[in-house]
Amino acid sequence: MNPVRQHLHHDSPYGTLTLVATEGVLSGVYMTNQRHRPPEESFGDRDPGPFTEAVRQLDAYFAGELTAFDLPLRLDGTPFQRSVWDQLLRIPYGSTRTYGELAEALGNPAASRAVGLANGKNPISVIVPCHRVIGAGGDLTGYGGGLARKQRLLDFERGTALF
């Protein structure tokens, strides 16, 4: 039996976000044209019910009033992917980490490429802050929502955004 899924489209300063809930728990936040975005028909019925608190916190984040999310999340992935996503949740607002630093934190310094692949499959963008991961030399590297959005999110969190 397939789990019950619902979704909602929500406008943000970074374009429309599609929020997805599985069994009433936030399981996806996707940007338009995001790489690895599942097909729209897999998101279930459009229903704002499960998203009241997620929308409130996202709006507060984009208003500069919230620096840490406090939401139940359903992160479906492999054990390795979930361990990477757990590390993403530990990166403080306005800070960055490299793929290599995340691999070291996982106890496998040689796994930076695998960390990058798991990072790219993060299903809950913004809230699970994959935008805070950069290349070893400080360069912006891959971001499912596009490098321009990644730069804007980092600038926003650092207080240097130009809107």
PDB file of C-alpha atoms in Angstrom:
ATOM      1  CA  MET A   1       0.000   0.000   0.000  1.00  0.00           C
ATOM      2  CA  ASN A   2       1.356   3.394  -0.980  1.00  0.00           C
ATOM      3  CA  PRO A   3       1.688   6.031   1.732  1.00  0.00           C
ATOM      4  CA  VAL A   4      -0.665   9.020   1.604  1.00  0.00           C
ATOM      5  CA  ARG A   5       1.034  12.065   0.091  1.00  0.00           C
ATOM      6  CA  GLN A   6      -0.111  15.659  -0.190  1.00  0.00           C
ATOM      7  CA  HIS A   7       1.497  18.768  -1.577  1.00  0.00           C
ATOM      8  CA  LEU A   8       1.267  22.531  -1.632  1.00  0.00           C
ATOM      9  CA  HIS A   9       2.854  25.184  -3.842  1.00  0.00           C
ATOM     10  CA  HIS A  10       4.237  28.129  -1.872  1.00  0.00           C
ATOM     11  CA  ASP A  11       5.801  31.325  -3.206  1.00  0.00           C
ATOM     12  CA  SER A  12       9.201  32.343  -1.881  1.00  0.00           C
ATOM     13  CA  PRO A  13      11.829  34.933  -2.819  1.00  0.00           C
ATOM     14  CA  TYR A  14      13.602  32.056  -4.622  1.00  0.00           C
ATOM     15  CA  GLY A  15      10.650  30.957  -6.717  1.00  0.00           C
ATOM     16  CA  THR A  16       7.758  28.638  -6.056  1.00  0.00           C
ATOM     17  CA  LEU A  17       8.498  25.861  -3.584  1.00  0.00           C
ATOM     18  CA  THR A  18       6.587  22.593  -3.701  1.00  0.00           C
ATOM     19  CA  LEU A  19       6.132  21.176  -0.215  1.00  0.00           C
ATOM     20  CA  VAL A  20       5.317  17.474   0.029  1.00  0.00           C
ATOM     21  CA  ALA A  21       4.073  15.539   3.045  1.00  0.00           C
ATOM     22  CA  THR A  22       4.074  11.766   3.417  1.00  0.00           C
ATOM     23  CA  GLU A  23       1.637  10.487   6.027  1.00  0.00           C
ATOM     24  CA  GLY A  24       1.317  14.075   7.280  1.00  0.00           C
ATOM     25  CA  VAL A  25       5.081  14.672   7.797  1.00  0.00           C
ATOM     26  CA  LEU A  26       7.148  17.011   5.630  1.00  0.00           C
ATOM     27  CA  SER A  27       9.100  14.831   3.184  1.00  0.00           C
ATOM     28  CA  GLY A  28       9.962  17.242   0.394  1.00  0.00           C
ATOM     29  CA  VAL A  29      10.658  20.881  -0.385  1.00  0.00           C
ATOM     30  CA  TYR A  30      11.442  21.245  -4.074  1.00  0.00           C
ATOM     31  CA  MET A  31      12.330  24.287  -6.150  1.00  0.00           C
ATOM     32  CA  THR A  32      11.121  24.729  -9.701  1.00  0.00           C
ATOM     33  CA  ASN A  33      13.436  22.999 -12.171  1.00  0.00           C
ATOM     34  CA  GLN A  34      15.289  21.325  -9.296  1.00  0.00           C
ATOM     35  CA  ARG A  35      17.512  18.455 -10.304  1.00  0.00           C
ATOM     36  CA  HIS A  36      16.276  15.134  -8.857  1.00  0.00           C
ATOM     37  CA  ARG A  37      12.788  16.579  -8.379  1.00  0.00           C
ATOM     38  CA  PRO A  38      10.277  13.725  -8.499  1.00  0.00           C
ATOM     39  CA  PRO A  39       7.423  13.977 -11.003  1.00  0.00           C
ATOM     40  CA  GLU A  40       4.539  16.206  -9.894  1.00  0.00           C
ATOM     41  CA  GLU A  41       2.057  13.322 -10.105  1.00  0.00           C
ATOM     42  CA  SER A  42       3.956  11.539  -7.310  1.00  0.00           C
ATOM     43  CA  PHE A  43       3.193  14.378  -4.856  1.00  0.00           C
ATOM     44  CA  GLY A  44      -0.405  13.347  -4.164  1.00  0.00           C
ATOM     45  CA  ASP A  45      -3.385  15.646  -3.749  1.00  0.00           C
ATOM     46  CA  ARG A  46      -3.034  19.371  -3.313  1.00  0.00           C
ATOM     47  CA  ASP A  47      -3.936  20.027   0.325  1.00  0.00           C
ATOM     48  CA  PRO A  48      -2.627  22.821   2.581  1.00  0.00           C
ATOM     49  CA  GLY A  49      -3.520  20.902   5.765  1.00  0.00           C
ATOM     50  CA  PRO A  50      -0.147  19.349   6.680  1.00  0.00           C
ATOM     51  CA  PHE A  51       1.897  22.449   5.885  1.00  0.00           C
ATOM     52  CA  THR A  52       0.741  25.228   8.229  1.00  0.00           C
ATOM     53  CA  GLU A  53       3.817  25.159  10.470  1.00  0.00           C
ATOM     54  CA  ALA A  54       6.284  24.542   7.630  1.00  0.00           C
ATOM     55  CA  VAL A  55       4.904  27.542   5.714  1.00  0.00           C
ATOM     56  CA  ARG A  56       5.028  29.703   8.854  1.00  0.00           C
ATOM     57  CA  GLN A  57       8.667  28.779   9.491  1.00  0.00           C
ATOM     58  CA  LEU A  58       9.709  29.174   5.844  1.00  0.00           C
ATOM     59  CA  ASP A  59       8.097  32.628   5.730  1.00  0.00           C
ATOM     60  CA  ALA A  60       9.873  33.598   8.971  1.00  0.00           C
ATOM     61  CA  TYR A  61      13.186  32.301   7.555  1.00  0.00           C
ATOM     62  CA  PHE A  62      12.775  34.305   4.336  1.00  0.00           C
ATOM     63  CA  ALA A  63      11.848  37.381   6.401  1.00  0.00           C
ATOM     64  CA  GLY A  64      15.143  37.031   8.287  1.00  0.00           C
ATOM     65  CA  GLU A  65      13.362  36.214  11.548  1.00  0.00           C
ATOM     66  CA  LEU A  66      14.260  32.496  11.834  1.00  0.00           C
ATOM     67  CA  THR A  67      17.693  30.898  11.654  1.00  0.00           C
ATOM     68  CA  ALA A  68      16.863  27.319  12.678  1.00  0.00           C
ATOM     69  CA  PHE A  69      13.882  25.227  11.661  1.00  0.00           C
ATOM     70  CA  ASP A  70      12.032  23.064  14.171  1.00  0.00           C
ATOM     71  CA  LEU A  71       9.863  20.696  12.161  1.00  0.00           C
ATOM     72  CA  PRO A  72       9.326  16.953  12.088  1.00  0.00           C
ATOM     73  CA  LEU A  73      10.896  15.648   8.875  1.00  0.00           C
ATOM     74  CA  ARG A  74      10.611  12.415   6.963  1.00  0.00           C
ATOM     75  CA  LEU A  75      13.901  11.951   5.158  1.00  0.00           C
ATOM     76  CA  ASP A  76      13.574   8.881   2.955  1.00  0.00           C
ATOM     77  CA  GLY A  77      16.896   7.676   1.572  1.00  0.00           C
ATOM     78  CA  THR A  78      19.673   5.193   2.059  1.00  0.00           C
ATOM     79  CA  PRO A  79      21.381   5.020   5.458  1.00  0.00           C
ATOM     80  CA  PHE A  80      24.399   6.860   3.979  1.00  0.00           C
ATOM     81  CA  GLN A  81      22.214   9.601   2.466  1.00  0.00           C
ATOM     82  CA  ARG A  82      20.402  10.061   5.781  1.00  0.00           C
ATOM     83  CA  SER A  83      23.743  10.335   7.606  1.00  0.00           C
ATOM     84  CA  VAL A  84      24.821  13.076   5.176  1.00  0.00           C
ATOM     85  CA  TRP A  85      21.504  14.900   5.559  1.00  0.00           C
ATOM     86  CA  ASP A  86      21.891  14.691   9.338  1.00  0.00           C
ATOM     87  CA  GLN A  87      25.267  16.421   8.967  1.00  0.00           C
ATOM     88  CA  LEU A  88      23.646  19.139   6.841  1.00  0.00           C
ATOM     89  CA  LEU A  89      21.242  19.874   9.678  1.00  0.00           C
ATOM     90  CA  ARG A  90      24.274  20.576  11.892  1.00  0.00           C
ATOM     91  CA  ILE A  91      25.676  23.358   9.693  1.00  0.00           C
ATOM     92  CA  PRO A  92      24.793  26.631  11.441  1.00  0.00           C
ATOM     93  CA  TYR A  93      22.887  29.393   9.698  1.00  0.00           C
ATOM     94  CA  GLY A  94      25.240  31.658   7.742  1.00  0.00           C
ATOM     95  CA  SER A  95      28.057  29.070   7.776  1.00  0.00           C
ATOM     96  CA  THR A  96      29.383  26.667   5.187  1.00  0.00           C
ATOM     97  CA  ARG A  97      31.143  23.319   5.164  1.00  0.00           C
ATOM     98  CA  THR A  98      33.027  21.576   2.392  1.00  0.00           C
ATOM     99  CA  TYR A  99      32.180  18.142   1.065  1.00  0.00           C
ATOM    100  CA  GLY A 100      35.474  16.957   2.545  1.00  0.00           C
ATOM    101  CA  GLU A 101      34.608  18.316   5.988  1.00  0.00           C
ATOM    102  CA  LEU A 102      31.293  16.473   5.883  1.00  0.00           C
ATOM    103  CA  ALA A 103      33.053  13.266   4.809  1.00  0.00           C
ATOM    104  CA  GLU A 104      35.471  13.637   7.744  1.00  0.00           C
ATOM    105  CA  ALA A 105      32.578  14.224  10.139  1.00  0.00           C
ATOM    106  CA  LEU A 106      31.122  10.934   8.896  1.00  0.00           C
ATOM    107  CA  GLY A 107      34.412   9.177   9.642  1.00  0.00           C
ATOM    108  CA  ASN A 108      35.309   8.600   5.988  1.00  0.00           C
ATOM    109  CA  PRO A 109      37.563  11.389   4.644  1.00  0.00           C
ATOM    110  CA  ALA A 110      37.739   9.714   1.209  1.00  0.00           C
ATOM    111  CA  ALA A 111      33.963   9.912   0.730  1.00  0.00           C
ATOM    112  CA  SER A 112      33.663  13.550  -0.358  1.00  0.00           C
ATOM    113  CA  ARG A 113      32.349  12.577  -3.803  1.00  0.00           C
ATOM    114  CA  ALA A 114      29.733  10.263  -2.257  1.00  0.00           C
ATOM    115  CA  VAL A 115      28.806  13.076   0.139  1.00  0.00           C
ATOM    116  CA  GLY A 116      28.283  15.345  -2.872  1.00  0.00           C
ATOM    117  CA  LEU A 117      25.985  12.814  -4.532  1.00  0.00           C
ATOM    118  CA  ALA A 118      23.943  12.379  -1.339  1.00  0.00           C
ATOM    119  CA  ASN A 119      23.825  16.144  -0.859  1.00  0.00           C
ATOM    120  CA  GLY A 120      22.393  16.526  -4.365  1.00  0.00           C
ATOM    121  CA  LYS A 121      19.579  14.082  -3.569  1.00  0.00           C
ATOM    122  CA  ASN A 122      18.455  15.963  -0.456  1.00  0.00           C
ATOM    123  CA  PRO A 123      14.650  16.019  -0.739  1.00  0.00           C
ATOM    124  CA  ILE A 124      14.034  18.910   1.678  1.00  0.00           C
ATOM    125  CA  SER A 125      15.873  21.920   0.294  1.00  0.00           C
ATOM    126  CA  VAL A 126      16.348  25.086   2.374  1.00  0.00           C
ATOM    127  CA  ILE A 127      15.203  23.377   5.610  1.00  0.00           C
ATOM    128  CA  VAL A 128      17.897  20.694   5.282  1.00  0.00           C
ATOM    129  CA  PRO A 129      20.501  23.239   4.172  1.00  0.00           C
ATOM    130  CA  CYS A 130      22.366  21.591   1.304  1.00  0.00           C
ATOM    131  CA  HIS A 131      23.035  25.112  -0.027  1.00  0.00           C
ATOM    132  CA  ARG A 132      25.593  25.521   2.791  1.00  0.00           C
ATOM    133  CA  VAL A 133      27.993  22.972   1.252  1.00  0.00           C
ATOM    134  CA  ILE A 134      30.803  24.308  -0.938  1.00  0.00           C
ATOM    135  CA  GLY A 135      33.843  23.000  -2.765  1.00  0.00           C
ATOM    136  CA  ALA A 136      37.242  22.545  -1.120  1.00  0.00           C
ATOM    137  CA  GLY A 137      38.558  25.855  -2.446  1.00  0.00           C
ATOM    138  CA  GLY A 138      35.483  27.771  -1.320  1.00  0.00           C
ATOM    139  CA  ASP A 139      33.932  27.607  -4.779  1.00  0.00           C
ATOM    140  CA  LEU A 140      30.245  27.097  -5.321  1.00  0.00           C
ATOM    141  CA  THR A 141      29.704  23.657  -6.728  1.00  0.00           C
ATOM    142  CA  GLY A 142      26.576  21.776  -7.734  1.00  0.00           C
ATOM    143  CA  TYR A 143      23.209  22.702  -6.317  1.00  0.00           C
ATOM    144  CA  GLY A 144      19.954  21.065  -7.352  1.00  0.00           C
ATOM    145  CA  GLY A 145      18.224  24.450  -7.397  1.00  0.00           C
ATOM    146  CA  GLY A 146      20.956  26.049  -9.522  1.00  0.00           C
ATOM    147  CA  LEU A 147      24.135  27.894  -8.569  1.00  0.00           C
ATOM    148  CA  ALA A 148      22.492  31.333  -8.791  1.00  0.00           C
ATOM    149  CA  ARG A 149      19.931  30.312  -6.135  1.00  0.00           C
ATOM    150  CA  LYS A 150      22.672  28.788  -4.002  1.00  0.00           C
ATOM    151  CA  GLN A 151      24.643  32.047  -4.110  1.00  0.00           C
ATOM    152  CA  ARG A 152      21.521  34.071  -3.269  1.00  0.00           C
ATOM    153  CA  LEU A 153      20.699  31.822  -0.284  1.00  0.00           C
ATOM    154  CA  LEU A 154      24.263  32.036   1.037  1.00  0.00           C
ATOM    155  CA  ASP A 155      24.319  35.827   0.560  1.00  0.00           C
ATOM    156  CA  PHE A 156      20.938  36.080   2.279  1.00  0.00           C
ATOM    157  CA  GLU A 157      22.139  34.108   5.301  1.00  0.00           C
ATOM    158  CA  ARG A 158      25.349  36.147   5.498  1.00  0.00           C
ATOM    159  CA  GLY A 159      23.360  39.372   5.336  1.00  0.00           C
ATOM    160  CA  THR A 160      24.921  40.398   2.039  1.00  0.00           C
ATOM    161  CA  ALA A 161      21.954  39.724  -0.272  1.00  0.00           C
ATOM    162  CA  LEU A 162      21.078  42.304  -2.875  1.00  0.00           C
ATOM    163  CA  PHE A 163      17.375  41.980  -3.711  1.00  0.00           C
TER     164      PHE A 163
END
